[in-house]
Amino acid sequence: MAETIAFYTLSILILGLAVLVVTARNTVHSVLFLVMNFLCVAVIYVVLGAEFLAVIQILVYAGGIVVLYLFVVMLVNLTRAPEVHQDPRRISMPMALALAGAMLLELAGIVVYSYVLEPSAPASAAAVLPTEIQGNVEQIGWLLYTDYLIPFEVASILLLVAMVGAIVLAKREL
Amino acid sequence: MIDTVIIPLLQIVVVINALALSASLMTLFERKVIAWTQSRLGPMRVGPYGVLQAIADPIKLLLKEDITPRKADKWMFTLAPIIALVPAMVVFAVVPFGSEKLFGSVDLFIADINVGLLFIISVTSIGVYGIILAGWASNSKYPLLASLRAAAQLISYEIAVTMTLVSVTLTAGTLSMVGIIEAQQDAGLWFVFVQPVAFVLVFIGGLAEINRVPFDLPEAEQELTGGFHTEYSGMRWALFFLAEYANTFMVAAIMTVLFLGGWLRPFPSVDALAFLDLIPSWVWFMSKMFVFLYMFTWIRATFPRYRYDQLMRLGWKVLIPIAIANVVVTAVAKVLL
Amino acid sequence: MEITLAHYTILSATLFSIGVIGVLIRRNIIIIFMSIELMLNAVNINLVAYSRHLDNLVGQVFVVFVIAVAAAEAAVGLGILLALFRNKETVNIDEMNVMRW
C-alpha cells in the first residue's frame, strides 16, 4: 500500500520533471528540474531497497555532476537565445513521431508480456555472498572487491583519464 | 501507525524548533565571546547583560523591508535560501542525541539508517545549490562571483572531508551513526585517540564546509560586499543565516559523534569512573557539542581570513593527499592489527 | 494494485524516451547532455528494479559503474563544450559545423 502510493507519486514527479527539463526555455531552470528529477530517482532507489545507491545517486549525480552542469551554464552565459537558428537539414518532427510509435509498440509489448503471457522465472547467475554479511552496503562492497574487482579498478582508471582529459580540454594554455 | 508516523513527526517538530532557537542563541553567544576576546562587553542593552538580544534580532529581521532586485529571477531568488536551509536541517534526522529512551520507547534520534554517515555527506552536498542559485538569481556582479567561489570552495573541501570519513568508517566498521558510537564503546576509546589526523582534517574541512572563518571569503564584507547574500535582506537573509548556523551545529554534532564518542562518558570502559554515568548521556552529547561551538567561535575571534588561492591550495594540495594517506594507513593497520 | 516489475520497466522506458526526444528536438548542447543523463538514469532504474526482482545484487553493482561512467562522460563532454564555446561563441549545435564548409 505504501509502496503503491510512493511509486505512483514518484513516477509522476519523475516523468513530469523530465518533461520540464527537456522543454524549459531557461537553461538554469532546466538544470534545477534535473536536480529535482535525480532526487526523486534516489527516493525510488530507497523504495526498491537499494539505499547505498540512493545516497550515491544524491552524492555523485545530484551533488556533483549537476553542479558541474550548473557551473558550465553560468560560464556559457549567453544574452541571445541559443535556439534562434534551425538547420533546415534537420528532420526532427518525422523522426520524433517514428520514435514515439516505436516507444508505444515497446510499452505495449511490455504490458502484453507481463500480464497476458505467463513468463517463467529465468535462471540467473546469482552472486555468491557469505551468509554472515548483512546490509546493502556490505553486500555491494563484498561484490565490488571480490567478483568485480577488475571492473572496479578499470573504472578508477577511467575516472583518472576523464579527469586529465577534462583539465587538458578546458585549460586556456597548456 | 503511531510509532511510524506520529512519533517521528513530533520528533521532527522538536528538532526543527530547537535548531531555530539555538541558532538565534548562538548569534548572541558568538557576539559575547568575540567581544570578551577583544576586551569589550558585547551586547549589553537589551535585557540583563544583553541576554534578550537573541529575541530582538529575529524581531528586527522579521520587520525589515523585503527587497527583490528588479531583474532578478523571482522564482529562484525566493527558492535559493530555502534550498540552502532545508539540507542543513534534514541532516539532523540521523544525529543521535543520547542513548536514553523518552517515555520508555521514544529514541533520542529520528532515524538510524545503516548508511547514516553517507546520508549526511550527500545531503550536505545539496546545500551547494542554495549558494550558487543565490548568486545567479541576484543578477548582480558581486554575488555571482562570490557564489561561484563559494561553490568551488565547498566542493573542494567536500572531497577532503569525504575521504577522511572513509577512514573513520574503516575504523568503526559501520556507516550508521549509532553503530559508530557503539564501536567506540566496544573499543573503550574515543576515536580522537585512534585517528588524530582524521580529527584535524575533519575539523579544518568542516570549517571550510560551513563557510566560517578562516574560510569565509565568499561572504566576507571587506572583500566581496557580503558575497552571495548581498542582495538579500530581512527574512530571506535570516534564512541564509539560519542555514549557516544549522550547518555549524551539524559539523559540531558530526565531530562529537565520530571522534568524541557521542553520548559516551570519557573512558567508557574504565569501571572506576562509572559514577559519571549518573550524568545523562544527552548532557554529555550537548556538552561536547558546546565545546566544539566554543572552539569555532574562538577561532573566528582569533584568525585572519585565507585568500582564495591559498584556500584552494590548502584544500587540493594539502588536505586531500593527507586524507588519502590516512585512508591507506588506516586500511593497512586494520588488516595487520 | 500491486507494484510489479512491469511498472518499473514502463517508468524506465518512458523516462528513456523523454531523454531521446530531448536529444532530438533541442538544439542547446547543454540540454542535450542533460537528456543523455536522463537516459542513463532510466537505465539505472531498470537495473535496480530487475536486481530486486531477481534477488541478485549484480544489478546494483552495475549501476555503480554506470554512475561512474556517466560522471566521466559529463566531465569530458563539458570540457569539449567549453573548448568549442571559446572558438564559436555559441551553444547551438546547428552552428557547430567546423568540419563542413
Coordinates of C-alpha atoms in Angstrom, one line a residue:
Chain A
M1 CA 0.0 0.0 0.0
A2 CA 2.7 2.4 1.0
E3 CA 4.8 1.2 -2.0
T4 CA 1.9 1.9 -4.3
I5 CA 1.4 5.5 -3.2
A6 CA 5.2 6.0 -3.2
F7 CA 5.6 4.6 -6.7
Y8 CA 2.8 6.5 -8.3
T9 CA 3.7 9.8 -6.7
L10 CA 7.4 9.4 -7.6
S11 CA 6.8 8.3 -11.1
I12 CA 4.5 11.2 -11.8
L13 CA 7.1 13.5 -10.4
I14 CA 10.0 11.9 -12.3
L15 CA 8.2 12.0 -15.6
G16 CA 6.8 15.5 -15.1
L17 CA 10.2 16.9 -14.1
A18 CA 11.9 15.1 -17.1
V19 CA 9.4 16.8 -19.5
L20 CA 10.2 20.1 -17.8
V21 CA 13.9 19.5 -18.2
V22 CA 13.5 18.9 -21.9
T23 CA 11.1 21.8 -22.6
A24 CA 12.2 24.6 -20.3
R25 CA 13.3 27.8 -22.2
N26 CA 15.7 29.0 -19.5
T27 CA 18.7 26.7 -19.2
V28 CA 19.2 27.3 -15.4
H29 CA 15.6 26.2 -14.8
S30 CA 16.3 23.1 -16.8
V31 CA 19.2 22.3 -14.6
L32 CA 17.1 22.8 -11.5
F33 CA 14.4 20.5 -12.7
L34 CA 17.2 17.9 -13.5
V35 CA 18.3 18.1 -9.8
M36 CA 14.8 17.5 -8.6
N37 CA 14.5 14.6 -11.0
F38 CA 17.6 13.0 -9.6
L39 CA 16.4 13.4 -6.1
C40 CA 13.1 11.7 -6.9
V41 CA 15.1 8.8 -8.6
A42 CA 17.1 8.5 -5.4
V43 CA 13.9 8.0 -3.5
I44 CA 12.8 5.3 -6.0
Y45 CA 16.0 3.5 -5.2
V46 CA 15.1 3.6 -1.5
V47 CA 11.7 2.2 -2.3
L48 CA 13.4 -0.6 -4.3
G49 CA 15.6 -1.4 -1.2
A50 CA 18.9 0.0 -2.7
E51 CA 19.8 2.5 -0.1
F52 CA 23.5 2.7 -0.9
L53 CA 22.7 3.5 -4.5
A54 CA 20.3 6.2 -3.3
V55 CA 22.9 8.1 -1.3
I56 CA 25.5 7.5 -4.1
Q57 CA 22.9 9.0 -6.6
I58 CA 22.5 12.1 -4.4
L59 CA 26.2 12.4 -3.7
V60 CA 27.6 11.9 -7.2
Y61 CA 24.8 12.7 -9.6
A62 CA 22.8 15.4 -7.9
G63 CA 25.6 16.8 -5.9
G64 CA 28.5 16.5 -8.3
I65 CA 27.5 16.1 -12.0
V66 CA 24.7 18.6 -12.0
V67 CA 26.8 21.2 -10.1
L68 CA 29.2 20.8 -13.0
Y69 CA 26.4 21.5 -15.5
L70 CA 25.3 24.5 -13.5
F71 CA 28.9 25.9 -13.5
V72 CA 29.2 25.4 -17.2
V73 CA 25.7 27.0 -17.8
M74 CA 26.9 30.1 -15.9
L75 CA 30.2 30.2 -17.7
V76 CA 28.5 30.0 -21.1
N77 CA 26.0 32.7 -20.1
L78 CA 24.6 34.0 -23.4
T79 CA 22.5 37.1 -23.9
R80 CA 20.8 35.9 -27.1
A81 CA 18.6 32.8 -27.0
P82 CA 20.5 29.9 -28.4
E83 CA 17.5 28.4 -30.2
V84 CA 17.2 31.0 -32.8
H85 CA 18.9 29.2 -35.7
Q86 CA 17.4 26.0 -37.0
D87 CA 19.4 24.0 -39.5
P88 CA 16.9 23.2 -42.4
R89 CA 18.5 19.8 -42.9
R90 CA 17.0 18.6 -39.6
I91 CA 14.1 16.3 -39.9
S92 CA 13.1 16.4 -36.2
M93 CA 9.3 16.0 -36.4
P94 CA 9.1 12.8 -38.6
M95 CA 11.9 11.2 -36.6
A96 CA 10.3 12.1 -33.3
L97 CA 7.0 10.6 -34.5
A98 CA 8.6 7.5 -35.6
L99 CA 10.3 7.1 -32.3
A100 CA 7.1 7.7 -30.4
G101 CA 5.5 5.0 -32.5
A102 CA 8.3 2.6 -31.6
M103 CA 8.0 3.6 -28.0
L104 CA 4.3 2.8 -27.9
L105 CA 4.9 -0.6 -29.5
E106 CA 7.6 -1.3 -26.9
L107 CA 5.4 -0.3 -24.0
A108 CA 2.5 -2.4 -25.4
G109 CA 5.0 -5.3 -25.7
I110 CA 6.0 -5.0 -22.0
V111 CA 2.4 -4.9 -20.9
V112 CA 1.4 -7.9 -23.0
Y113 CA 4.5 -9.9 -21.9
S114 CA 3.9 -9.3 -18.2
Y115 CA 0.2 -9.6 -17.9
V116 CA -1.2 -11.7 -20.8
L117 CA 1.5 -14.2 -21.3
E118 CA 2.9 -16.0 -18.3
P119 CA 6.7 -15.9 -18.3
S120 CA 8.6 -18.5 -16.4
A121 CA 11.3 -17.2 -14.0
P122 CA 14.6 -17.1 -15.8
A123 CA 17.6 -18.8 -14.3
S124 CA 20.1 -16.1 -13.3
A125 CA 23.7 -16.5 -12.1
A126 CA 23.2 -15.2 -8.6
A127 CA 26.2 -13.5 -7.0
V128 CA 27.5 -15.7 -4.2
L129 CA 27.9 -14.0 -0.9
P130 CA 28.9 -15.3 2.5
T131 CA 25.8 -15.7 4.6
E132 CA 27.0 -13.5 7.5
I133 CA 27.2 -10.3 5.5
Q134 CA 24.0 -8.3 6.1
G135 CA 23.2 -4.9 4.9
N136 CA 23.1 -3.4 1.5
V137 CA 26.4 -1.5 1.7
E138 CA 28.4 -4.5 2.9
Q139 CA 27.0 -6.8 0.2
I140 CA 27.8 -4.4 -2.6
G141 CA 31.2 -3.8 -1.1
W142 CA 31.9 -7.5 -1.0
L143 CA 30.9 -7.9 -4.6
L144 CA 32.9 -5.0 -5.8
Y145 CA 36.1 -6.2 -4.1
T146 CA 35.9 -9.9 -5.0
D147 CA 33.9 -10.8 -8.1
Y148 CA 34.0 -7.4 -9.8
L149 CA 37.5 -6.2 -8.7
I150 CA 38.8 -5.8 -12.2
P151 CA 35.9 -3.6 -13.5
F152 CA 36.3 -1.6 -10.3
E153 CA 40.0 -0.9 -11.0
V154 CA 39.2 -0.1 -14.6
A155 CA 36.5 2.3 -13.6
S156 CA 39.0 4.1 -11.4
I157 CA 41.5 4.4 -14.3
L158 CA 38.6 5.6 -16.5
L159 CA 37.9 8.4 -14.0
L160 CA 41.6 9.4 -13.9
V161 CA 41.7 9.6 -17.7
A162 CA 38.5 11.6 -17.7
M163 CA 39.9 14.0 -15.1
V164 CA 43.1 14.5 -17.1
G165 CA 41.2 14.9 -20.3
A166 CA 38.7 17.5 -18.9
I167 CA 41.6 19.6 -17.4
V168 CA 43.5 19.5 -20.7
L169 CA 40.4 20.4 -22.8
A170 CA 39.3 23.3 -20.6
K171 CA 42.7 24.9 -20.0
R172 CA 43.4 28.1 -21.9
E173 CA 47.0 27.4 -22.4
L174 CA 48.9 24.2 -21.8
Chain B
M1 CA 0.8 3.9 12.7
I2 CA 1.6 5.8 15.9
D3 CA 5.2 4.9 16.2
T4 CA 6.0 5.0 12.5
V5 CA 4.3 8.3 11.6
I6 CA 3.2 10.3 14.6
I7 CA 6.2 10.0 16.8
P8 CA 8.8 10.8 14.1
L9 CA 6.7 13.8 13.2
L10 CA 6.8 15.1 16.7
Q11 CA 10.5 14.4 16.9
I12 CA 11.0 16.4 13.7
V13 CA 9.0 19.3 15.1
V14 CA 11.1 19.4 18.3
V15 CA 14.4 19.2 16.4
I16 CA 13.5 22.0 13.9
N17 CA 12.3 24.3 16.6
A18 CA 15.3 23.5 18.7
L19 CA 17.6 24.3 15.8
A20 CA 15.9 27.7 15.1
L21 CA 16.1 28.7 18.7
S22 CA 19.7 27.5 19.1
A23 CA 20.7 29.5 16.0
S24 CA 19.4 32.7 17.5
L25 CA 21.0 32.0 20.8
M26 CA 24.3 31.2 19.0
T27 CA 24.4 34.6 17.5
L28 CA 24.3 36.1 21.0
F29 CA 26.9 33.6 22.2
E30 CA 29.2 34.5 19.3
R31 CA 28.9 38.2 19.8
K32 CA 29.5 37.9 23.5
V33 CA 32.5 35.5 23.2
I34 CA 34.2 37.5 20.4
A35 CA 33.6 40.7 22.5
W36 CA 35.2 39.2 25.6
T37 CA 38.2 38.0 23.4
Q38 CA 38.6 41.6 22.4
S39 CA 38.3 43.0 25.9
R40 CA 34.9 44.6 25.4
L41 CA 31.5 43.6 26.6
G42 CA 29.3 42.9 23.6
P43 CA 25.5 43.5 23.6
M44 CA 24.5 44.8 27.0
R45 CA 21.4 46.9 26.5
V46 CA 18.6 44.5 25.7
G47 CA 17.8 42.6 28.9
P48 CA 20.1 41.9 31.8
Y49 CA 23.7 41.6 30.4
G50 CA 22.3 41.6 26.8
V51 CA 20.6 38.2 27.0
L52 CA 17.4 39.2 25.3
Q53 CA 19.4 40.3 22.2
A54 CA 18.7 36.8 20.8
I55 CA 15.0 37.7 20.7
A56 CA 15.5 41.3 19.5
D57 CA 17.5 40.3 16.4
P58 CA 14.8 38.0 14.9
I59 CA 12.2 40.6 15.5
K60 CA 14.2 43.1 13.7
L61 CA 14.8 40.8 10.7
L62 CA 11.1 40.0 10.5
L63 CA 10.1 43.6 10.4
K64 CA 12.6 44.6 7.7
E65 CA 11.6 45.5 4.2
D66 CA 11.7 42.7 1.7
I67 CA 13.6 43.9 -1.4
T68 CA 13.8 41.9 -4.6
P69 CA 16.1 43.2 -7.4
R70 CA 14.1 44.3 -10.4
K71 CA 15.6 42.0 -13.0
A72 CA 16.2 39.1 -10.7
D73 CA 14.7 35.7 -11.4
K74 CA 11.9 35.8 -8.9
W75 CA 11.3 32.1 -8.5
M76 CA 15.0 31.3 -7.9
F77 CA 15.5 34.3 -5.8
T78 CA 12.9 33.0 -3.4
L79 CA 13.9 29.4 -3.7
A80 CA 17.7 29.8 -3.1
P81 CA 17.5 30.4 0.7
I82 CA 15.1 27.5 1.1
I83 CA 17.5 25.2 -0.8
A84 CA 20.3 26.4 1.4
L85 CA 18.3 25.8 4.6
V86 CA 16.5 22.5 4.1
P87 CA 19.5 20.2 3.7
A88 CA 21.1 21.8 6.8
M89 CA 18.1 20.8 8.8
V90 CA 17.4 17.4 7.1
V91 CA 20.8 16.2 8.2
F92 CA 19.7 16.2 11.8
A93 CA 17.4 13.3 11.1
V94 CA 20.3 10.9 11.7
V95 CA 22.2 12.5 14.6
P96 CA 21.8 10.6 17.8
F97 CA 21.4 12.9 20.8
G98 CA 21.6 10.3 23.5
S99 CA 21.1 6.7 24.5
E100 CA 18.1 7.0 26.7
K101 CA 14.6 6.4 25.6
L102 CA 12.0 9.0 26.5
F103 CA 8.7 7.7 27.9
G104 CA 10.2 4.2 27.7
S105 CA 10.1 3.8 24.0
V106 CA 11.0 7.0 22.1
D107 CA 14.6 7.1 20.9
L108 CA 16.6 10.2 21.0
F109 CA 17.3 10.1 17.3
I110 CA 14.8 10.4 14.5
A111 CA 16.1 7.6 12.3
D112 CA 19.1 5.3 12.5
I113 CA 19.7 4.3 8.9
N114 CA 22.6 2.0 8.2
V115 CA 24.1 4.5 5.7
G116 CA 23.8 7.4 8.2
L117 CA 27.3 8.9 7.6
L118 CA 26.9 8.7 3.8
F119 CA 23.5 10.3 4.1
I120 CA 25.0 13.3 5.9
I121 CA 27.7 13.8 3.3
S122 CA 25.3 13.5 0.4
V123 CA 22.6 15.8 1.9
T124 CA 25.3 18.4 2.7
S125 CA 26.4 18.4 -1.0
I126 CA 22.9 19.5 -1.9
G127 CA 23.3 22.7 0.1
V128 CA 25.8 24.0 -2.5
Y129 CA 22.8 24.7 -4.8
G130 CA 21.4 27.3 -2.5
I131 CA 24.6 29.3 -2.7
I132 CA 25.0 29.0 -6.5
L133 CA 21.4 29.9 -7.2
A134 CA 21.5 32.8 -4.7
G135 CA 24.4 34.3 -6.6
W136 CA 22.8 33.7 -10.0
A137 CA 19.4 34.9 -9.1
S138 CA 20.6 38.1 -7.8
N139 CA 21.5 39.2 -11.3
S140 CA 24.5 41.3 -10.0
K141 CA 28.3 41.0 -10.3
Y142 CA 29.5 40.6 -6.7
P143 CA 27.0 37.9 -5.7
L144 CA 27.7 35.9 -8.9
L145 CA 31.5 35.9 -8.4
A146 CA 31.2 35.2 -4.7
S147 CA 28.7 32.3 -5.2
L148 CA 30.9 30.6 -7.8
R149 CA 33.9 31.0 -5.5
A150 CA 31.9 29.6 -2.5
A151 CA 30.6 26.7 -4.6
A152 CA 34.2 25.8 -5.7
Q153 CA 35.4 26.0 -2.1
L154 CA 32.6 23.8 -0.9
I155 CA 33.0 21.1 -3.4
S156 CA 36.8 21.0 -3.0
Y157 CA 36.6 20.6 0.8
E158 CA 33.8 18.1 0.4
I159 CA 36.3 15.7 -1.2
A160 CA 38.8 16.0 1.6
V161 CA 36.1 15.5 4.3
T162 CA 34.6 12.5 2.5
M163 CA 38.0 10.8 2.1
T164 CA 38.6 11.3 5.8
L165 CA 35.2 10.0 6.8
V166 CA 36.1 6.9 4.8
S167 CA 39.0 6.2 7.2
V168 CA 36.7 6.8 10.1
T169 CA 34.3 4.3 8.6
L170 CA 37.1 1.8 8.3
T171 CA 37.9 2.2 11.9
A172 CA 34.3 1.8 13.1
G173 CA 33.3 -0.9 10.6
T174 CA 29.9 0.7 10.0
L175 CA 28.3 3.7 8.5
S176 CA 25.4 4.0 10.9
M177 CA 25.9 6.9 13.5
V178 CA 24.6 4.8 16.4
G179 CA 26.9 2.0 15.2
I180 CA 29.9 4.3 15.3
I181 CA 29.2 5.3 18.9
E182 CA 28.8 1.7 19.8
A183 CA 32.1 0.8 18.1
Q184 CA 33.7 3.4 20.3
Q185 CA 32.1 1.9 23.3
D186 CA 33.4 -1.6 22.4
A187 CA 36.9 -0.2 21.7
G188 CA 36.8 1.6 25.1
L189 CA 38.4 4.7 23.5
W190 CA 37.1 7.7 21.7
F191 CA 38.2 7.8 18.1
V192 CA 40.1 11.0 18.5
F193 CA 42.8 9.0 20.1
V194 CA 42.7 6.3 17.4
Q195 CA 42.6 8.8 14.4
P196 CA 44.0 12.1 15.5
V197 CA 44.9 13.0 11.9
A198 CA 41.3 12.4 10.8
F199 CA 40.1 14.6 13.6
V200 CA 42.2 17.6 12.5
L201 CA 41.3 17.1 8.9
V202 CA 37.5 16.9 9.6
F203 CA 37.9 20.0 11.8
I204 CA 39.6 22.1 9.1
G205 CA 37.4 20.7 6.3
G206 CA 34.3 21.2 8.4
L207 CA 35.2 24.8 9.0
A208 CA 35.6 25.3 5.2
E209 CA 32.3 23.4 4.5
I210 CA 30.3 25.9 6.7
N211 CA 31.9 29.0 5.3
R212 CA 33.3 30.1 8.6
V213 CA 36.5 31.9 9.4
P214 CA 39.2 31.4 8.4
F215 CA 37.5 30.2 5.2
D216 CA 34.7 32.8 5.0
L217 CA 35.9 34.6 1.9
P218 CA 32.6 34.1 0.0
E219 CA 30.7 36.1 2.5
A220 CA 33.3 38.5 3.7
E221 CA 32.2 42.1 3.8
Q222 CA 35.6 43.6 3.2
E223 CA 36.3 41.5 0.1
L224 CA 33.0 41.0 -1.7
T225 CA 30.5 43.3 0.0
G226 CA 28.6 40.5 1.6
G227 CA 29.2 37.8 -1.0
F228 CA 26.4 35.7 -2.3
H229 CA 23.8 37.1 0.1
T230 CA 24.4 40.8 -0.8
E231 CA 21.0 41.3 -2.4
Y232 CA 19.1 39.5 0.3
S233 CA 17.6 41.5 3.2
G234 CA 15.3 40.8 6.1
M235 CA 13.8 37.4 6.5
R236 CA 15.4 35.9 3.3
W237 CA 18.9 36.8 4.7
A238 CA 17.8 35.3 8.0
L239 CA 17.2 32.0 6.3
F240 CA 20.8 32.0 5.0
F241 CA 22.0 32.9 8.4
L242 CA 19.9 30.1 9.9
A243 CA 21.3 27.7 7.3
E244 CA 24.9 28.7 8.2
Y245 CA 24.3 28.2 11.9
A246 CA 22.5 24.9 11.3
N247 CA 25.5 23.8 9.3
T248 CA 27.7 24.8 12.2
F249 CA 25.7 22.7 14.6
M250 CA 25.8 19.8 12.2
V251 CA 29.6 19.9 11.9
A252 CA 29.9 20.1 15.7
A253 CA 27.4 17.2 16.1
I254 CA 29.3 15.0 13.5
M255 CA 32.6 15.6 15.1
T256 CA 31.1 14.8 18.5
V257 CA 29.7 11.5 17.3
L258 CA 32.6 10.5 15.2
F259 CA 35.5 11.5 17.3
L260 CA 34.4 12.3 20.8
G261 CA 32.2 9.3 21.5
G262 CA 28.8 10.9 21.0
W263 CA 26.9 10.3 24.2
L264 CA 29.6 8.1 25.9
R265 CA 31.3 9.3 29.0
P266 CA 35.0 9.8 29.0
F267 CA 36.9 6.4 29.3
P268 CA 33.7 4.4 28.8
S269 CA 35.3 1.1 29.7
V270 CA 37.1 2.1 32.9
D271 CA 34.7 0.9 35.6
A272 CA 36.2 3.1 38.3
L273 CA 34.6 6.1 36.6
A274 CA 31.2 4.5 36.5
F275 CA 29.9 7.3 38.8
L276 CA 30.0 9.5 35.8
D277 CA 27.1 7.5 34.4
L278 CA 24.8 9.5 36.7
I279 CA 25.0 12.3 34.2
P280 CA 22.5 11.5 31.4
S281 CA 24.0 10.7 28.0
W282 CA 22.4 13.6 26.2
V283 CA 24.1 16.0 28.7
W284 CA 27.4 14.5 27.6
F285 CA 26.5 15.0 24.0
M286 CA 25.4 18.6 24.4
S287 CA 28.5 19.5 26.4
K288 CA 30.8 18.0 23.8
M289 CA 28.9 19.9 21.0
F290 CA 29.2 23.0 23.1
V291 CA 33.0 22.6 23.3
F292 CA 33.2 22.5 19.5
L293 CA 30.9 25.5 19.2
Y294 CA 33.1 27.4 21.6
M295 CA 36.2 26.4 19.6
F296 CA 34.6 27.6 16.3
T297 CA 33.9 30.9 17.9
W298 CA 37.3 31.2 19.4
I299 CA 38.9 30.5 16.0
R300 CA 36.6 33.2 14.5
A301 CA 37.8 35.7 17.0
T302 CA 41.5 34.9 16.5
F303 CA 42.4 34.1 12.9
P304 CA 42.6 36.2 9.8
R305 CA 40.9 35.1 6.6
Y306 CA 42.5 32.9 3.9
R307 CA 42.9 34.4 0.5
Y308 CA 41.1 32.4 -2.2
D309 CA 44.0 30.9 -3.9
Q310 CA 45.6 29.9 -0.6
L311 CA 42.3 28.3 0.4
M312 CA 42.1 26.2 -2.8
R313 CA 45.7 25.3 -2.5
L314 CA 45.1 24.1 1.1
G315 CA 42.1 22.0 0.0
W316 CA 43.6 20.3 -3.0
K317 CA 47.3 20.1 -2.4
V318 CA 47.4 19.6 1.4
L319 CA 44.2 18.1 2.8
I320 CA 43.4 15.6 0.0
P321 CA 46.8 14.0 -0.1
I322 CA 46.9 13.7 3.7
A323 CA 43.3 12.3 3.7
I324 CA 44.3 9.7 1.1
A325 CA 47.4 8.8 3.1
N326 CA 45.3 8.5 6.2
V327 CA 42.9 6.0 4.4
V328 CA 45.8 3.9 3.3
V329 CA 47.5 3.8 6.7
T330 CA 44.1 3.0 8.4
A331 CA 43.4 0.2 5.9
V332 CA 46.9 -1.3 6.4
A333 CA 46.6 -1.0 10.2
K334 CA 43.1 -2.6 10.2
V335 CA 44.4 -5.6 8.2
L336 CA 47.5 -6.1 10.3
L337 CA 46.0 -5.5 13.8
Chain C
M1 CA -2.8 -2.6 -7.3
E2 CA 0.4 -4.4 -6.6
I3 CA 3.6 -2.7 -8.0
T4 CA 5.2 -5.3 -10.2
L5 CA 8.3 -5.3 -12.2
A6 CA 6.4 -4.2 -15.3
H7 CA 5.5 -0.9 -13.5
Y8 CA 9.2 -0.1 -13.0
T9 CA 10.1 -1.1 -16.6
I10 CA 7.4 1.1 -18.0
L11 CA 8.6 4.0 -15.9
S12 CA 12.1 3.4 -17.1
A13 CA 11.1 3.1 -20.8
T14 CA 9.1 6.3 -20.6
L15 CA 11.9 8.2 -18.9
F16 CA 14.3 6.9 -21.6
S17 CA 12.0 8.0 -24.4
I18 CA 11.7 11.5 -22.9
G19 CA 15.5 11.6 -22.9
V20 CA 15.6 10.6 -26.5
I21 CA 13.1 13.2 -27.5
G22 CA 15.2 15.8 -25.6
V23 CA 18.3 14.9 -27.6
L24 CA 16.4 15.1 -30.9
I25 CA 14.4 18.3 -30.6
R26 CA 16.6 20.6 -28.6
R27 CA 19.5 22.5 -30.1
N28 CA 21.2 23.7 -27.0
I29 CA 24.1 21.4 -26.3
I30 CA 23.7 21.6 -22.6
I31 CA 20.1 20.4 -22.7
I32 CA 21.2 17.6 -25.0
F33 CA 23.8 16.5 -22.4
M34 CA 21.2 16.6 -19.7
S35 CA 18.8 14.5 -21.7
I36 CA 21.6 11.9 -22.1
E37 CA 21.8 11.9 -18.3
L38 CA 18.1 11.3 -18.2
M39 CA 18.6 8.3 -20.4
L40 CA 21.3 6.9 -18.1
N41 CA 19.0 7.4 -15.1
A42 CA 16.3 5.5 -16.9
V43 CA 18.7 2.6 -17.4
N44 CA 19.7 2.7 -13.8
I45 CA 16.1 2.5 -12.6
N46 CA 15.6 -0.5 -14.8
L47 CA 18.8 -2.2 -13.5
V48 CA 17.8 -1.7 -9.9
A49 CA 14.2 -2.9 -10.4
Y50 CA 15.4 -6.1 -12.1
S51 CA 18.0 -6.5 -9.4
R52 CA 15.3 -6.6 -6.7
H53 CA 13.0 -8.8 -8.8
L54 CA 15.7 -11.4 -9.4
D55 CA 17.2 -11.1 -5.9
N56 CA 20.6 -10.6 -7.4
L57 CA 22.9 -7.8 -6.4
V58 CA 24.8 -7.7 -9.6
G59 CA 22.3 -5.1 -11.0
Q60 CA 23.2 -2.7 -8.2
V61 CA 26.9 -3.2 -8.8
F62 CA 26.4 -2.4 -12.4
V63 CA 24.6 0.8 -11.5
V64 CA 27.7 1.9 -9.6
F65 CA 29.7 1.5 -12.7
V66 CA 27.1 3.3 -14.9
I67 CA 27.2 6.3 -12.5
A68 CA 31.0 6.4 -12.6
V69 CA 31.0 6.3 -16.4
A70 CA 28.3 9.0 -16.5
A71 CA 30.4 11.2 -14.3
A72 CA 33.5 10.7 -16.5
E73 CA 31.4 11.4 -19.7
A74 CA 29.9 14.5 -18.2
A75 CA 33.3 15.9 -17.3
V76 CA 34.9 15.3 -20.7
G77 CA 31.7 16.4 -22.6
L78 CA 31.6 19.7 -20.8
G79 CA 35.3 20.2 -21.3
I80 CA 34.8 19.8 -25.1
L81 CA 31.8 22.2 -24.9
L82 CA 33.9 24.8 -23.2
A83 CA 36.7 24.4 -25.7
L84 CA 34.2 24.7 -28.6
F85 CA 32.5 27.7 -27.0
R86 CA 35.7 29.6 -26.8
N87 CA 36.0 29.3 -30.6
K88 CA 32.4 29.6 -31.8
E89 CA 30.7 31.7 -29.0
T90 CA 27.6 29.6 -29.3
V91 CA 26.0 26.5 -27.8
N92 CA 23.7 25.9 -30.7
I93 CA 24.7 22.6 -32.2
D94 CA 23.4 23.6 -35.6
E95 CA 26.1 26.2 -35.8
M96 CA 28.9 23.9 -34.7
N97 CA 29.9 22.7 -38.1
V98 CA 33.6 23.4 -38.1
M99 CA 34.3 20.4 -40.3
R100 CA 31.9 21.5 -43.0
W101 CA 32.2 24.4 -45.4

